[in-house]
PDB file of C-alpha atoms in Angstrom:
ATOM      1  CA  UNK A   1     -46.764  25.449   4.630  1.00  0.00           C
ATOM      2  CA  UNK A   2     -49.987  27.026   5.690  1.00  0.00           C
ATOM      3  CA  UNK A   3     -47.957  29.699   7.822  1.00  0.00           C
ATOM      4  CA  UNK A   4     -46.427  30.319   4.368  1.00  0.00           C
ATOM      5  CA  UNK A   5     -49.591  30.364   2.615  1.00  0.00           C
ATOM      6  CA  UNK A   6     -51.116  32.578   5.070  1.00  0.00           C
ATOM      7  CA  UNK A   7     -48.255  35.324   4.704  1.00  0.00           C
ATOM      8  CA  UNK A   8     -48.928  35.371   1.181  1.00  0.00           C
ATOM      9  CA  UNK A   9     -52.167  35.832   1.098  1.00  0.00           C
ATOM     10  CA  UNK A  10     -52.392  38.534   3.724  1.00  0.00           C
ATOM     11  CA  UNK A  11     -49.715  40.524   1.712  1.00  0.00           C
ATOM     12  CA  UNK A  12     -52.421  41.040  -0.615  1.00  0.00           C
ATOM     13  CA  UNK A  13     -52.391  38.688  -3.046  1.00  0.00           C
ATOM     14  CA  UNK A  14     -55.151  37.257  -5.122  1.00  0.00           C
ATOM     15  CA  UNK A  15     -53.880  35.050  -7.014  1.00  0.00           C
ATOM     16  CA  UNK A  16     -51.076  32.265  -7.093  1.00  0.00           C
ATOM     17  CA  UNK A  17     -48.972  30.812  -9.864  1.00  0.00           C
ATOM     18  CA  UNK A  18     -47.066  28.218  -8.701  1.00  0.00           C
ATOM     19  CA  UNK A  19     -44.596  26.015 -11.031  1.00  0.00           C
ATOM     20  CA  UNK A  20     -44.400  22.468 -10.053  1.00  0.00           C
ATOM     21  CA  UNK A  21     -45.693  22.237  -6.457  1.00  0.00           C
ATOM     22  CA  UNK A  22     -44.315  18.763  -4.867  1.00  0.00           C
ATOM     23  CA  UNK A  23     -47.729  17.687  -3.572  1.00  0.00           C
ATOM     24  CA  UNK A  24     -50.784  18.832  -5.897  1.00  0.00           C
ATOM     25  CA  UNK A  25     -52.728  19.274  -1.916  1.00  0.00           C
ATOM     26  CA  UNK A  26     -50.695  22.367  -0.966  1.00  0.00           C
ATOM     27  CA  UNK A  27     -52.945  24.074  -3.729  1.00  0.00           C
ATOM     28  CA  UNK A  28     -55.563  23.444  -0.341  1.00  0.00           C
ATOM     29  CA  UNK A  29     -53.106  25.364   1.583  1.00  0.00           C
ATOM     30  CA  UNK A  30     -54.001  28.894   0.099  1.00  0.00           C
ATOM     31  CA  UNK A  31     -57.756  30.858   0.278  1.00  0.00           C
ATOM     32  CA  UNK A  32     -56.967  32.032  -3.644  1.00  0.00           C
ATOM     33  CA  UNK A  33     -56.603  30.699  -6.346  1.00  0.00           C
ATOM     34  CA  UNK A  34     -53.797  28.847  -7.383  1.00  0.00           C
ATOM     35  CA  UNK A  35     -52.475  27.641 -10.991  1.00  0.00           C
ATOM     36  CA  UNK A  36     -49.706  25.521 -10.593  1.00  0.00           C
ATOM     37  CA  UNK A  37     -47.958  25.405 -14.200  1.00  0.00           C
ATOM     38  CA  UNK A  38     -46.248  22.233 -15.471  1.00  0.00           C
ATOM     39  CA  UNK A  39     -42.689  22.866 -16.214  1.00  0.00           C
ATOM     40  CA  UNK A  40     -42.582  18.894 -17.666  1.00  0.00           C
ATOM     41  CA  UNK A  41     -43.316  20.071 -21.239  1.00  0.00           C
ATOM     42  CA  UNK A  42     -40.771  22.679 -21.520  1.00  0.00           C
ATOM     43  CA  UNK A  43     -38.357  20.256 -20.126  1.00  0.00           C
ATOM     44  CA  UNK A  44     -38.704  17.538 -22.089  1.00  0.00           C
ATOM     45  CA  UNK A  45     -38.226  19.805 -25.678  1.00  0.00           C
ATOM     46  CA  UNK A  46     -35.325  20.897 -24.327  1.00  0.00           C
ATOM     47  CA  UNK A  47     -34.146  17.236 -23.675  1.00  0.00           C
ATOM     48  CA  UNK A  48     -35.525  15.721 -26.882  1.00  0.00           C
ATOM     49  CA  UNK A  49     -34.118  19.086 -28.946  1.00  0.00           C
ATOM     50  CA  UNK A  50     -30.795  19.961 -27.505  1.00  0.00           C
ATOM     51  CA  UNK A  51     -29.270  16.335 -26.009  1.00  0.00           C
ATOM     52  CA  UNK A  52     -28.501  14.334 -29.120  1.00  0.00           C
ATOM     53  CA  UNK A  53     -27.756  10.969 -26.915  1.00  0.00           C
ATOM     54  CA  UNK A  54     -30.435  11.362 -24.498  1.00  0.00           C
ATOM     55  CA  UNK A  55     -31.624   7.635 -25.362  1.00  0.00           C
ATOM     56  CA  UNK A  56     -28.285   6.280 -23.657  1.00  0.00           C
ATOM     57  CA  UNK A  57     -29.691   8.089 -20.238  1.00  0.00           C
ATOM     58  CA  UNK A  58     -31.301   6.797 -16.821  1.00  0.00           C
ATOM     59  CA  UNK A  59     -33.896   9.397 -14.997  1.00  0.00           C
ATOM     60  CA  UNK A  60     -32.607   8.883 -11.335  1.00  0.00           C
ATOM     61  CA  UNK A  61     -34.957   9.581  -8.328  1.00  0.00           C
ATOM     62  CA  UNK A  62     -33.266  11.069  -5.265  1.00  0.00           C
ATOM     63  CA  UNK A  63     -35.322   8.819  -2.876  1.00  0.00           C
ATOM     64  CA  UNK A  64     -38.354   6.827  -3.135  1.00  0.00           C
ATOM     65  CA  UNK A  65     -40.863   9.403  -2.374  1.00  0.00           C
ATOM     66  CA  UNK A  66     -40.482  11.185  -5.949  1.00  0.00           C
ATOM     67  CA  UNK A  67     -40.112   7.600  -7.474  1.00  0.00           C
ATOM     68  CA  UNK A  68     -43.614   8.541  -9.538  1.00  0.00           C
ATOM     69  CA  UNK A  69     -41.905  12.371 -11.324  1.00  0.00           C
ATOM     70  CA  UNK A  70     -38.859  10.102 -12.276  1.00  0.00           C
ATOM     71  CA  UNK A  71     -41.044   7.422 -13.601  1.00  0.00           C
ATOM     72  CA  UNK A  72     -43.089   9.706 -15.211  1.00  0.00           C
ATOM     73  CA  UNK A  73     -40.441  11.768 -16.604  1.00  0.00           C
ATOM     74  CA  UNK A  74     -39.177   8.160 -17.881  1.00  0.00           C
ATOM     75  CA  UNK A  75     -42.103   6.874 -19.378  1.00  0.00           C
ATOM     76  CA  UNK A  76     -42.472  10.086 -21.472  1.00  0.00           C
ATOM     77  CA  UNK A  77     -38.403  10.112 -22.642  1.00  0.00           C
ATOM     78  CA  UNK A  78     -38.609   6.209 -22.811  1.00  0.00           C
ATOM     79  CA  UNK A  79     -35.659   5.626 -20.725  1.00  0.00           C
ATOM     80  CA  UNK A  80     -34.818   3.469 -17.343  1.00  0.00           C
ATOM     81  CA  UNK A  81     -35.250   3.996 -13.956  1.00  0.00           C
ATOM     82  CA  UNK A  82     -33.397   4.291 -10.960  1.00  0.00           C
ATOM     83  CA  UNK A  83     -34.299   5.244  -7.566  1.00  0.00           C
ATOM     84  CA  UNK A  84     -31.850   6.407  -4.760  1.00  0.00           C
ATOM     85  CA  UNK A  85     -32.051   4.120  -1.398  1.00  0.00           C
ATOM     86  CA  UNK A  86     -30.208   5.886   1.507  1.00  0.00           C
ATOM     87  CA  UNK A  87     -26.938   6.950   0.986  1.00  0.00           C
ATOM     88  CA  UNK A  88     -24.058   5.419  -0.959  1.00  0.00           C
ATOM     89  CA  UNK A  89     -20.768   6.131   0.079  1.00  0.00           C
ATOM     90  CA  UNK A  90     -18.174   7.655  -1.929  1.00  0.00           C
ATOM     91  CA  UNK A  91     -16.937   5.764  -4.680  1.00  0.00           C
ATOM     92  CA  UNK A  92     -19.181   3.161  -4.212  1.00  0.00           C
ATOM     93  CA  UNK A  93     -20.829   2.454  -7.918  1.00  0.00           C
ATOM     94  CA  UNK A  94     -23.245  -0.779  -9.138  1.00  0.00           C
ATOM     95  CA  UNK A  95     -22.570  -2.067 -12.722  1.00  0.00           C
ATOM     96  CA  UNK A  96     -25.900  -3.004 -14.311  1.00  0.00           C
ATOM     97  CA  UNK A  97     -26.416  -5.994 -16.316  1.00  0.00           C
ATOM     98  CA  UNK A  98     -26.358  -4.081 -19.498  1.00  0.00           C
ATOM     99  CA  UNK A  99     -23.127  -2.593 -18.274  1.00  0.00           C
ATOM    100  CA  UNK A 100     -24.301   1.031 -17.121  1.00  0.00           C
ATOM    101  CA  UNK A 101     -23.307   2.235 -14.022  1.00  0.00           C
ATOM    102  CA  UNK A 102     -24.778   3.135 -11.472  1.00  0.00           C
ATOM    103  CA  UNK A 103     -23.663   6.853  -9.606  1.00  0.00           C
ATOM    104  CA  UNK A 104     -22.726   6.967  -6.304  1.00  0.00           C
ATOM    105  CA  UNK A 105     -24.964   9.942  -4.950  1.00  0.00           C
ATOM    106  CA  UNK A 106     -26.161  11.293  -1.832  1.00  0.00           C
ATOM    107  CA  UNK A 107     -29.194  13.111  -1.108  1.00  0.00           C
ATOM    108  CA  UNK A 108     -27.595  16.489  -2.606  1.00  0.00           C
ATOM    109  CA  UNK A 109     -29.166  19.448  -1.049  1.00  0.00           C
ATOM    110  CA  UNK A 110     -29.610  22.651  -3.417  1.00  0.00           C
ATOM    111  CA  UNK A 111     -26.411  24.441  -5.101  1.00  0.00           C
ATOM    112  CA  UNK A 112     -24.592  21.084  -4.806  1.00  0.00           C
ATOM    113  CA  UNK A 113     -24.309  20.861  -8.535  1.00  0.00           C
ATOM    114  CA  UNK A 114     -20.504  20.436  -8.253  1.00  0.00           C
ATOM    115  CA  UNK A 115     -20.749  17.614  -5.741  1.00  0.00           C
ATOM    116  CA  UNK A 116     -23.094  15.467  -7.818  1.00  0.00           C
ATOM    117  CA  UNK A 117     -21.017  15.933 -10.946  1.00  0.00           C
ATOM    118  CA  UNK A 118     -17.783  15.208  -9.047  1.00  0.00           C
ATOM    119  CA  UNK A 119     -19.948  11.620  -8.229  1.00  0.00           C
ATOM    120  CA  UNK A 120     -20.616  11.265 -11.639  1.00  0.00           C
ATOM    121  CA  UNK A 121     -17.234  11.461 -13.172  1.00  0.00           C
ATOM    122  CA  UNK A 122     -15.771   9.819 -10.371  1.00  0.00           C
ATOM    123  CA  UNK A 123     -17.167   6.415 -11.520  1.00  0.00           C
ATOM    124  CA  UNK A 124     -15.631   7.708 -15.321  1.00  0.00           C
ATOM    125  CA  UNK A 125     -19.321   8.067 -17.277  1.00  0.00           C
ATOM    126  CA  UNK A 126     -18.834   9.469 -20.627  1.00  0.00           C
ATOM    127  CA  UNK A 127     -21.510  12.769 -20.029  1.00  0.00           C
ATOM    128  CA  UNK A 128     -22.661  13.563 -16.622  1.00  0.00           C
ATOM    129  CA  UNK A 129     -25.978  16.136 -16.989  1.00  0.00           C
ATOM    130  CA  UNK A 130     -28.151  17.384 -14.034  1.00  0.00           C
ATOM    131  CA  UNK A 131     -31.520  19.334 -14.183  1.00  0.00           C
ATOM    132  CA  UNK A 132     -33.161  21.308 -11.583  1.00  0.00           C
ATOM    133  CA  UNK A 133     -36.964  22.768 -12.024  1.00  0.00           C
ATOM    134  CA  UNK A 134     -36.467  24.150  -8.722  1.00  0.00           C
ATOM    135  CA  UNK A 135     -34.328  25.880  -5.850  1.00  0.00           C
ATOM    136  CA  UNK A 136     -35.481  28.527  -6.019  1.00  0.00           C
ATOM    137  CA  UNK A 137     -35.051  30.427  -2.742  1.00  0.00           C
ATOM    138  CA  UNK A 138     -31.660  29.668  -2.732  1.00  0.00           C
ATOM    139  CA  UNK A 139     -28.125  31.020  -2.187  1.00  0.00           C
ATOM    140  CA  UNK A 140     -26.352  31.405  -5.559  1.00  0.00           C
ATOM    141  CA  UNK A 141     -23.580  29.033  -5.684  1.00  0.00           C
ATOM    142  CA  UNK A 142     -19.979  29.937  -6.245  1.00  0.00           C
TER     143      UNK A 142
END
């Protein structure tokens, strides 16, 4: 990341804006400033405004390490939990004791947007959604 930072800031830049960096500490990375905008707001209206049966949804972390976003992101919608452990095989799906299921997902890498919503429906859930506030230097998918 400091390579990174480095590049950027002898192209001539002065200043940063970032939008959700992963770790607030890579701001430390760059020798300008950096503001590092919360996309969490804009999110969350467009959850509250434009899903009408948000309430029936779980925020799922892809692995422990973002376990605090998801929780946050939770706290704020006032929904449930879940965090992703490893990998769960295809097909494999947990019934909760309120009788949600559980997805079978893997640790989907960017553009995989098919994939996880093939995992959703695969276990039959009435609405499968997925957001993404980043990706950015990606391929486009097809």
């Amino acid at each position: 990341m400091k390579l990174i930072a480095d590049m950027i800031c002898r192209a001539g830049a002065t200043r940063l804006f970032s939008l959700d960096l992963y770790r607030k500490e890579i701001q430390g990375f760059f020798s300008i400033p950096v503001d590092n905008l919360r996309a969490s707001p804009f999110l969350l209206t467009y959850i509250r405004n434009r899903i009408p049966d948000y309430r029936n949804a779980v925020i799922v972390a892809k692995s422990p390490d973002v376990m605090h976003k998801a929780t946050s992101y939770a706290d704020r919608l006032r929904l449930s939990v879940a965090v992703i452990h490893g990998e769960a095989k295809q097909g494999d799906c947990q019934v909760e004791e309120d009788g949600r299921q559980s997805p079978p997902l893997e640790n989907y890498p960017a553009g995989s947007s098919r994939r996880l919503s093939s995992s959703f429906s695969s276990v039959m859930y009435r609405k499968e959604r997925c957001g993404c506030l980043f990706s950015v230097l990606c391929q486009p998918t097809k």
